[in-house]
PDB file of C-alpha atoms in Angstrom:
ATOM      1  CA  GLY Z 241      15.215  -8.984  -0.254  1.00  0.00           C
ATOM      2  CA  ASN Z 242      13.419  -5.989   1.188  1.00  0.00           C
ATOM      3  CA  SER Z 243      11.300  -6.168   4.299  1.00  0.00           C
ATOM      4  CA  VAL Z 244       9.540  -3.885   6.767  1.00  0.00           C
ATOM      5  CA  THR Z 245       8.773  -4.715  10.376  1.00  0.00           C
ATOM      6  CA  GLN Z 246       6.469  -2.631  12.515  1.00  0.00           C
ATOM      7  CA  MET Z 247       5.106  -3.058  15.987  1.00  0.00           C
ATOM      8  CA  GLU Z 248       1.997  -5.149  16.289  1.00  0.00           C
ATOM      9  CA  GLY Z 249      -1.141  -3.553  17.532  1.00  0.00           C
ATOM     10  CA  PRO Z 250      -3.570  -2.653  18.595  1.00  0.00           C
ATOM     11  CA  VAL Z 251      -2.173   0.407  20.265  1.00  0.00           C
ATOM     12  CA  THR Z 252      -4.753   1.998  22.561  1.00  0.00           C
ATOM     13  CA  LEU Z 253      -4.197   5.531  23.815  1.00  0.00           C
ATOM     14  CA  SER Z 254      -6.164   8.249  25.498  1.00  0.00           C
ATOM     15  CA  GLU Z 255      -6.718  11.509  23.685  1.00  0.00           C
ATOM     16  CA  GLU Z 256      -3.737  13.903  23.893  1.00  0.00           C
ATOM     17  CA  ALA Z 257      -1.297  11.069  24.635  1.00  0.00           C
ATOM     18  CA  PHE Z 258       2.055  10.772  22.882  1.00  0.00           C
ATOM     19  CA  LEU Z 259       2.243   8.238  20.061  1.00  0.00           C
ATOM     20  CA  THR Z 260       5.159   6.205  18.793  1.00  0.00           C
ATOM     21  CA  ILE Z 261       4.806   3.405  16.251  1.00  0.00           C
ATOM     22  CA  ASN Z 262       8.098   1.663  15.591  1.00  0.00           C
ATOM     23  CA  CYS Z 263       9.195   0.693  12.094  1.00  0.00           C
ATOM     24  CA  THR Z 264      12.452  -0.901  10.965  1.00  0.00           C
ATOM     25  CA  TYR Z 265      13.458  -2.022   7.526  1.00  0.00           C
ATOM     26  CA  THR Z 266      15.945  -4.026   5.519  1.00  0.00           C
ATOM     27  CA  ALA Z 267      16.721  -3.058   1.959  1.00  0.00           C
ATOM     28  CA  THR Z 268      19.297  -3.993  -0.616  1.00  0.00           C
ATOM     29  CA  GLY Z 269      19.457  -0.554  -2.187  1.00  0.00           C
ATOM     30  CA  TYR Z 270      18.614   3.033  -1.312  1.00  0.00           C
ATOM     31  CA  PRO Z 271      14.992   3.071  -0.234  1.00  0.00           C
ATOM     32  CA  SER Z 272      12.490   5.826   0.134  1.00  0.00           C
ATOM     33  CA  LEU Z 273      10.321   5.414   3.205  1.00  0.00           C
ATOM     34  CA  PHE Z 274       6.629   6.086   3.651  1.00  0.00           C
ATOM     35  CA  TRP Z 275       3.851   6.000   6.202  1.00  0.00           C
ATOM     36  CA  TYR Z 276       0.383   5.285   4.869  1.00  0.00           C
ATOM     37  CA  VAL Z 277      -2.827   5.491   6.899  1.00  0.00           C
ATOM     38  CA  GLN Z 278      -6.081   3.612   6.384  1.00  0.00           C
ATOM     39  CA  TYR Z 279      -9.111   5.091   8.145  1.00  0.00           C
ATOM     40  CA  PRO Z 280     -12.086   2.798   8.779  1.00  0.00           C
ATOM     41  CA  GLY Z 281     -13.857   1.972   5.533  1.00  0.00           C
ATOM     42  CA  GLU Z 282     -11.431   3.955   3.413  1.00  0.00           C
ATOM     43  CA  GLY Z 283      -8.453   3.307   1.159  1.00  0.00           C
ATOM     44  CA  LEU Z 284      -4.773   3.859   1.863  1.00  0.00           C
ATOM     45  CA  GLN Z 285      -3.644   7.461   2.056  1.00  0.00           C
ATOM     46  CA  LEU Z 286      -0.093   8.720   2.043  1.00  0.00           C
ATOM     47  CA  LEU Z 287       0.652  10.312   5.405  1.00  0.00           C
ATOM     48  CA  LEU Z 288       4.295  11.295   4.998  1.00  0.00           C
ATOM     49  CA  LYS Z 289       7.506  10.300   3.268  1.00  0.00           C
ATOM     50  CA  ALA Z 290      11.297  10.662   3.422  1.00  0.00           C
ATOM     51  CA  THR Z 291      13.587   9.979   0.509  1.00  0.00           C
ATOM     52  CA  LYS Z 292      17.067  10.039   2.016  1.00  0.00           C
ATOM     53  CA  ALA Z 293      18.901   9.582   5.288  1.00  0.00           C
ATOM     54  CA  ASP Z 294      18.181  12.157   8.013  1.00  0.00           C
ATOM     55  CA  ASP Z 295      15.155  13.510   6.139  1.00  0.00           C
ATOM     56  CA  LYS Z 296      12.136  14.184   8.342  1.00  0.00           C
ATOM     57  CA  GLY Z 297       8.688  13.696   6.889  1.00  0.00           C
ATOM     58  CA  SER Z 298       5.778  15.468   8.561  1.00  0.00           C
ATOM     59  CA  ASN Z 299       2.053  15.924   8.053  1.00  0.00           C
ATOM     60  CA  LYS Z 300      -1.008  16.541  10.263  1.00  0.00           C
ATOM     61  CA  GLY Z 301       1.150  16.651  13.399  1.00  0.00           C
ATOM     62  CA  PHE Z 302       2.791  13.308  12.604  1.00  0.00           C
ATOM     63  CA  GLU Z 303       6.488  13.053  11.901  1.00  0.00           C
ATOM     64  CA  ALA Z 304       9.098  10.405  11.159  1.00  0.00           C
ATOM     65  CA  THR Z 305      12.842  10.650  10.627  1.00  0.00           C
ATOM     66  CA  TYR Z 306      14.767   8.422   8.205  1.00  0.00           C
ATOM     67  CA  ARG Z 307      17.538   6.868  10.327  1.00  0.00           C
ATOM     68  CA  LYS Z 308      19.956   4.943   8.151  1.00  0.00           C
ATOM     69  CA  GLU Z 309      22.229   3.965  11.040  1.00  0.00           C
ATOM     70  CA  THR Z 310      19.392   2.169  12.821  1.00  0.00           C
ATOM     71  CA  THR Z 311      17.395   1.366   9.657  1.00  0.00           C
ATOM     72  CA  SER Z 312      14.323   2.868  11.268  1.00  0.00           C
ATOM     73  CA  PHE Z 313      11.464   5.213  10.432  1.00  0.00           C
ATOM     74  CA  HIS Z 314       9.422   5.499  13.615  1.00  0.00           C
ATOM     75  CA  LEU Z 315       6.156   7.432  13.476  1.00  0.00           C
ATOM     76  CA  GLU Z 316       5.456   9.954  16.257  1.00  0.00           C
ATOM     77  CA  LYS Z 317       2.777  12.410  17.228  1.00  0.00           C
ATOM     78  CA  GLY Z 318       2.824  14.580  20.283  1.00  0.00           C
ATOM     79  CA  SER Z 319      -0.900  14.631  21.022  1.00  0.00           C
ATOM     80  CA  VAL Z 320      -3.269  12.148  19.378  1.00  0.00           C
ATOM     81  CA  GLN Z 321      -6.947  12.758  18.697  1.00  0.00           C
ATOM     82  CA  VAL Z 322      -9.871  10.372  18.419  1.00  0.00           C
ATOM     83  CA  SER Z 323      -9.895  11.103  14.691  1.00  0.00           C
ATOM     84  CA  ASP Z 324      -6.392   9.568  14.401  1.00  0.00           C
ATOM     85  CA  SER Z 325      -7.859   6.113  15.032  1.00  0.00           C
ATOM     86  CA  ALA Z 326      -6.833   4.096  11.982  1.00  0.00           C
ATOM     87  CA  VAL Z 327      -4.401   1.473  10.743  1.00  0.00           C
ATOM     88  CA  TYR Z 328      -0.907   2.769   9.992  1.00  0.00           C
ATOM     89  CA  PHE Z 329       1.410   1.085   7.482  1.00  0.00           C
ATOM     90  CA  CYS Z 330       5.122   1.659   7.158  1.00  0.00           C
ATOM     91  CA  ALA Z 331       6.461   0.998   3.652  1.00  0.00           C
ATOM     92  CA  LEU Z 332       9.548   1.309   1.504  1.00  0.00           C
ATOM     93  CA  SER Z 333      10.347   1.489  -2.167  1.00  0.00           C
ATOM     94  CA  ASP Z 334      13.772   0.881  -3.571  1.00  0.00           C
ATOM     95  CA  LEU Z 335      15.594   2.560  -6.451  1.00  0.00           C
ATOM     96  CA  ASN Z 336      17.356  -0.740  -7.125  1.00  0.00           C
ATOM     97  CA  ASN Z 337      14.002  -2.327  -7.724  1.00  0.00           C
ATOM     98  CA  ALA Z 338      12.991  -1.579 -11.259  1.00  0.00           C
ATOM     99  CA  GLY Z 339       9.358  -1.926 -10.396  1.00  0.00           C
ATOM    100  CA  ASN Z 340       9.395   0.570  -7.540  1.00  0.00           C
ATOM    101  CA  MET Z 341       6.748  -1.492  -5.852  1.00  0.00           C
ATOM    102  CA  LEU Z 342       6.037  -0.817  -2.198  1.00  0.00           C
ATOM    103  CA  THR Z 343       7.002  -3.303   0.480  1.00  0.00           C
ATOM    104  CA  PHE Z 344       4.676  -2.894   3.459  1.00  0.00           C
ATOM    105  CA  GLY Z 345       4.863  -3.709   7.116  1.00  0.00           C
ATOM    106  CA  GLY Z 346       2.003  -5.616   8.671  1.00  0.00           C
ATOM    107  CA  GLY Z 347       0.150  -2.519   9.841  1.00  0.00           C
ATOM    108  CA  THR Z 348      -0.520  -1.169  13.337  1.00  0.00           C
ATOM    109  CA  ARG Z 349      -4.036  -0.409  14.478  1.00  0.00           C
ATOM    110  CA  LEU Z 350      -4.305   2.710  16.620  1.00  0.00           C
ATOM    111  CA  MET Z 351      -7.336   3.266  18.812  1.00  0.00           C
ATOM    112  CA  VAL Z 352      -7.677   6.614  20.546  1.00  0.00           C
ATOM    113  CA  LYS Z 353     -10.247   6.923  23.333  1.00  0.00           C
ATOM    114  CA  PRO Z 354     -11.784  10.198  24.461  1.00  0.00           C
TER     115      PRO Z 354
ATOM    116  CA  GLY Q  91     -11.954  12.354 -11.228  1.00  0.00           C
ATOM    117  CA  ALA Q  92      -9.108  13.513  -9.024  1.00  0.00           C
ATOM    118  CA  GLY Q  93      -8.159  10.171  -7.531  1.00  0.00           C
ATOM    119  CA  VAL Q  94      -7.673   6.536  -8.460  1.00  0.00           C
ATOM    120  CA  SER Q  95     -11.013   4.916  -9.180  1.00  0.00           C
ATOM    121  CA  GLN Q  96     -11.711   1.209  -8.790  1.00  0.00           C
ATOM    122  CA  SER Q  97     -14.759  -0.816  -9.693  1.00  0.00           C
ATOM    123  CA  PRO Q  98     -16.681  -2.636  -8.505  1.00  0.00           C
ATOM    124  CA  SER Q  99     -16.273  -1.646  -4.869  1.00  0.00           C
ATOM    125  CA  ASN Q 100     -17.585  -5.031  -3.792  1.00  0.00           C
ATOM    126  CA  LYS Q 101     -17.840  -8.328  -5.650  1.00  0.00           C
ATOM    127  CA  VAL Q 102     -19.312 -11.581  -4.398  1.00  0.00           C
ATOM    128  CA  THR Q 103     -19.018 -14.589  -6.640  1.00  0.00           C
ATOM    129  CA  GLU Q 104     -19.064 -18.359  -6.535  1.00  0.00           C
ATOM    130  CA  LYS Q 105     -15.949 -20.467  -6.492  1.00  0.00           C
ATOM    131  CA  GLY Q 106     -14.848 -21.355 -10.008  1.00  0.00           C
ATOM    132  CA  LYS Q 107     -16.184 -18.212 -11.680  1.00  0.00           C
ATOM    133  CA  ASP Q 108     -13.987 -15.641 -13.417  1.00  0.00           C
ATOM    134  CA  VAL Q 109     -13.877 -12.041 -12.163  1.00  0.00           C
ATOM    135  CA  GLU Q 110     -12.585  -8.839 -13.664  1.00  0.00           C
ATOM    136  CA  LEU Q 111     -11.536  -5.855 -11.565  1.00  0.00           C
ATOM    137  CA  ARG Q 112     -11.029  -2.410 -13.030  1.00  0.00           C
ATOM    138  CA  CYS Q 113      -8.699   0.445 -12.131  1.00  0.00           C
ATOM    139  CA  ASP Q 114      -8.756   3.962 -13.556  1.00  0.00           C
ATOM    140  CA  PRO Q 115      -5.563   5.761 -12.484  1.00  0.00           C
ATOM    141  CA  ILE Q 116      -4.972   9.450 -11.956  1.00  0.00           C
ATOM    142  CA  SER Q 117      -4.722  11.197 -15.311  1.00  0.00           C
ATOM    143  CA  GLY Q 118      -1.118  11.501 -16.453  1.00  0.00           C
ATOM    144  CA  HIS Q 119       0.239   8.842 -14.121  1.00  0.00           C
ATOM    145  CA  THR Q 120       2.385   6.450 -16.126  1.00  0.00           C
ATOM    146  CA  ALA Q 121       2.998   3.852 -13.430  1.00  0.00           C
ATOM    147  CA  LEU Q 122       0.183   1.632 -12.157  1.00  0.00           C
ATOM    148  CA  TYR Q 123       0.327  -1.021  -9.439  1.00  0.00           C
ATOM    149  CA  TRP Q 124      -1.947  -3.771  -8.150  1.00  0.00           C
ATOM    150  CA  TYR Q 125      -1.734  -4.982  -4.556  1.00  0.00           C
ATOM    151  CA  ARG Q 126      -3.771  -7.412  -2.499  1.00  0.00           C
ATOM    152  CA  GLN Q 127      -4.739  -6.918   1.135  1.00  0.00           C
ATOM    153  CA  SER Q 128      -5.793 -10.015   3.016  1.00  0.00           C
ATOM    154  CA  LEU Q 129      -6.015 -10.950   6.674  1.00  0.00           C
ATOM    155  CA  GLY Q 130      -3.369 -13.617   6.569  1.00  0.00           C
ATOM    156  CA  GLN Q 131      -0.875 -12.005   4.194  1.00  0.00           C
ATOM    157  CA  GLY Q 132      -1.127  -8.274   4.806  1.00  0.00           C
ATOM    158  CA  LEU Q 133      -0.436  -6.060   1.799  1.00  0.00           C
ATOM    159  CA  GLU Q 134       1.186  -7.905  -1.114  1.00  0.00           C
ATOM    160  CA  PHE Q 135       2.438  -6.575  -4.421  1.00  0.00           C
ATOM    161  CA  LEU Q 136       0.916  -8.294  -7.444  1.00  0.00           C
ATOM    162  CA  ILE Q 137       2.007  -6.515 -10.641  1.00  0.00           C
ATOM    163  CA  TYR Q 138       3.002  -3.146 -12.004  1.00  0.00           C
ATOM    164  CA  PHE Q 139       2.710  -1.393 -15.344  1.00  0.00           C
ATOM    165  CA  GLN Q 140       4.895   1.252 -16.880  1.00  0.00           C
ATOM    166  CA  GLY Q 141       2.722   2.563 -19.662  1.00  0.00           C
ATOM    167  CA  ASN Q 142       1.070  -0.490 -21.201  1.00  0.00           C
ATOM    168  CA  SER Q 143       3.833  -2.955 -20.446  1.00  0.00           C
ATOM    169  CA  ALA Q 144       4.218  -5.084 -17.345  1.00  0.00           C
ATOM    170  CA  PRO Q 145       7.935  -5.715 -16.790  1.00  0.00           C
ATOM    171  CA  ASP Q 146       7.404  -7.407 -13.444  1.00  0.00           C
ATOM    172  CA  LYS Q 147       4.739 -10.057 -12.974  1.00  0.00           C
ATOM    173  CA  SER Q 148       6.554 -11.784 -10.145  1.00  0.00           C
ATOM    174  CA  GLY Q 149       3.906 -11.004  -7.548  1.00  0.00           C
ATOM    175  CA  LEU Q 150       1.034 -12.736  -9.294  1.00  0.00           C
ATOM    176  CA  PRO Q 151       0.182 -15.696  -7.047  1.00  0.00           C
ATOM    177  CA  SER Q 152      -0.744 -18.138  -9.805  1.00  0.00           C
ATOM    178  CA  ASP Q 153      -1.375 -18.414 -13.535  1.00  0.00           C
ATOM    179  CA  ARG Q 154      -5.065 -17.850 -12.837  1.00  0.00           C
ATOM    180  CA  PHE Q 155      -4.193 -14.182 -12.350  1.00  0.00           C
ATOM    181  CA  SER Q 156      -3.559 -11.864 -15.271  1.00  0.00           C
ATOM    182  CA  ALA Q 157      -3.668  -8.132 -15.886  1.00  0.00           C
ATOM    183  CA  GLU Q 158      -3.562  -5.756 -18.778  1.00  0.00           C
ATOM    184  CA  ARG Q 159      -3.458  -2.050 -19.363  1.00  0.00           C
ATOM    185  CA  THR Q 160      -4.547  -0.305 -22.513  1.00  0.00           C
ATOM    186  CA  GLY Q 161      -3.915   3.207 -23.763  1.00  0.00           C
ATOM    187  CA  GLY Q 162      -1.613   3.837 -20.841  1.00  0.00           C
ATOM    188  CA  SER Q 163      -4.653   4.358 -18.647  1.00  0.00           C
ATOM    189  CA  VAL Q 164      -7.270   1.858 -17.461  1.00  0.00           C
ATOM    190  CA  SER Q 165      -6.108  -1.500 -16.159  1.00  0.00           C
ATOM    191  CA  THR Q 166      -8.027  -4.707 -15.537  1.00  0.00           C
ATOM    192  CA  LEU Q 167      -7.039  -7.532 -13.212  1.00  0.00           C
ATOM    193  CA  THR Q 168      -8.620 -10.851 -14.131  1.00  0.00           C
ATOM    194  CA  ILE Q 169      -8.853 -13.869 -11.869  1.00  0.00           C
ATOM    195  CA  GLN Q 170      -9.934 -17.087 -13.562  1.00  0.00           C
ATOM    196  CA  ARG Q 171     -11.524 -20.046 -11.806  1.00  0.00           C
ATOM    197  CA  THR Q 172     -11.644 -18.215  -8.500  1.00  0.00           C
ATOM    198  CA  GLN Q 173     -10.793 -20.007  -5.261  1.00  0.00           C
ATOM    199  CA  GLN Q 174     -11.764 -19.118  -1.713  1.00  0.00           C
ATOM    200  CA  GLU Q 175      -8.196 -18.063  -0.932  1.00  0.00           C
ATOM    201  CA  ASP Q 176      -8.594 -15.316  -3.547  1.00  0.00           C
ATOM    202  CA  SER Q 177     -10.940 -13.483  -1.170  1.00  0.00           C
ATOM    203  CA  ALA Q 178      -9.250 -10.184  -0.321  1.00  0.00           C
ATOM    204  CA  VAL Q 179      -9.311  -6.466  -0.997  1.00  0.00           C
ATOM    205  CA  TYR Q 180      -7.589  -5.705  -4.293  1.00  0.00           C
ATOM    206  CA  LEU Q 181      -5.960  -2.284  -4.330  1.00  0.00           C
ATOM    207  CA  CYS Q 182      -4.781  -0.283  -7.289  1.00  0.00           C
ATOM    208  CA  ALA Q 183      -2.281   2.575  -7.074  1.00  0.00           C
ATOM    209  CA  SER Q 184      -0.736   4.955  -9.543  1.00  0.00           C
ATOM    210  CA  SER Q 185       2.219   7.302  -9.514  1.00  0.00           C
ATOM    211  CA  LEU Q 186       3.557   9.975 -11.795  1.00  0.00           C
ATOM    212  CA  GLU Q 187       6.638   7.917 -12.621  1.00  0.00           C
ATOM    213  CA  ARG Q 188       8.153   4.703 -11.411  1.00  0.00           C
ATOM    214  CA  TYR Q 189      10.986   6.308  -9.426  1.00  0.00           C
ATOM    215  CA  SER Q 190      10.977   5.491  -5.749  1.00  0.00           C
ATOM    216  CA  ASN Q 191      10.540   9.025  -4.429  1.00  0.00           C
ATOM    217  CA  GLN Q 192       7.250   9.426  -6.244  1.00  0.00           C
ATOM    218  CA  PRO Q 193       4.401   8.508  -3.872  1.00  0.00           C
ATOM    219  CA  GLN Q 194       1.784   6.032  -4.953  1.00  0.00           C
ATOM    220  CA  HIS Q 195      -1.837   7.093  -4.709  1.00  0.00           C
ATOM    221  CA  PHE Q 196      -4.310   4.355  -3.878  1.00  0.00           C
ATOM    222  CA  GLY Q 197      -7.902   3.703  -4.821  1.00  0.00           C
ATOM    223  CA  ASP Q 198     -10.478   2.517  -2.291  1.00  0.00           C
ATOM    224  CA  GLY Q 199     -10.116  -1.063  -3.474  1.00  0.00           C
ATOM    225  CA  THR Q 200     -12.401  -3.859  -4.580  1.00  0.00           C
ATOM    226  CA  ARG Q 201     -13.495  -6.223  -1.835  1.00  0.00           C
ATOM    227  CA  LEU Q 202     -13.725  -9.677  -3.412  1.00  0.00           C
ATOM    228  CA  SER Q 203     -15.559 -12.465  -1.621  1.00  0.00           C
ATOM    229  CA  ILE Q 204     -15.523 -15.998  -3.011  1.00  0.00           C
ATOM    230  CA  LEU Q 205     -18.302 -18.214  -1.727  1.00  0.00           C
TER     231      LEU Q 205
END
């Protein structure tokens, strides 16, 4: 079956620090990969996506590259802000899965201090 | 509205009662999904609809859970004889189609608390 593993948090950084949140996956088919973000008190929002190997998704200074050889989709940002404090979820959906439901990682809480 | 709308935003009820949660997807989105977010289990898939039909009910945790969708739009998730382990945030998402490169857009969820 499909699964997503991401680093456990919380991750605590100072403002302007470099961020990496690791994500690896297993999938039986040809997945699309996503990062979703959940800000305090809000719902899940799509942050970025990549639909095939070597694609790079990017948004709001965040980026992640779909690495089929290492089955990874690590999230990076060069300089985090306090406003980036949130929970980040890595997820996949699979063309072989008729339902196209998302399989999520456990989430990583990011705390950015001024 | 522009996004996925869920109601109620919060629901507190006594163990053994039935509850009904509502989801209004983005207009024109044919695929609709229900997920559950709980402390112990993370984010779990429950059920999805393509139009009004639900081809995959494999994620429903027990036969106390059911869902329907009418008119290809609004969906309701019903939990009968609620138990304390049903306490969670229930999230609804919709997407334009069911293909995997179409992103799912989430509502703010219904926080369900069973006393």
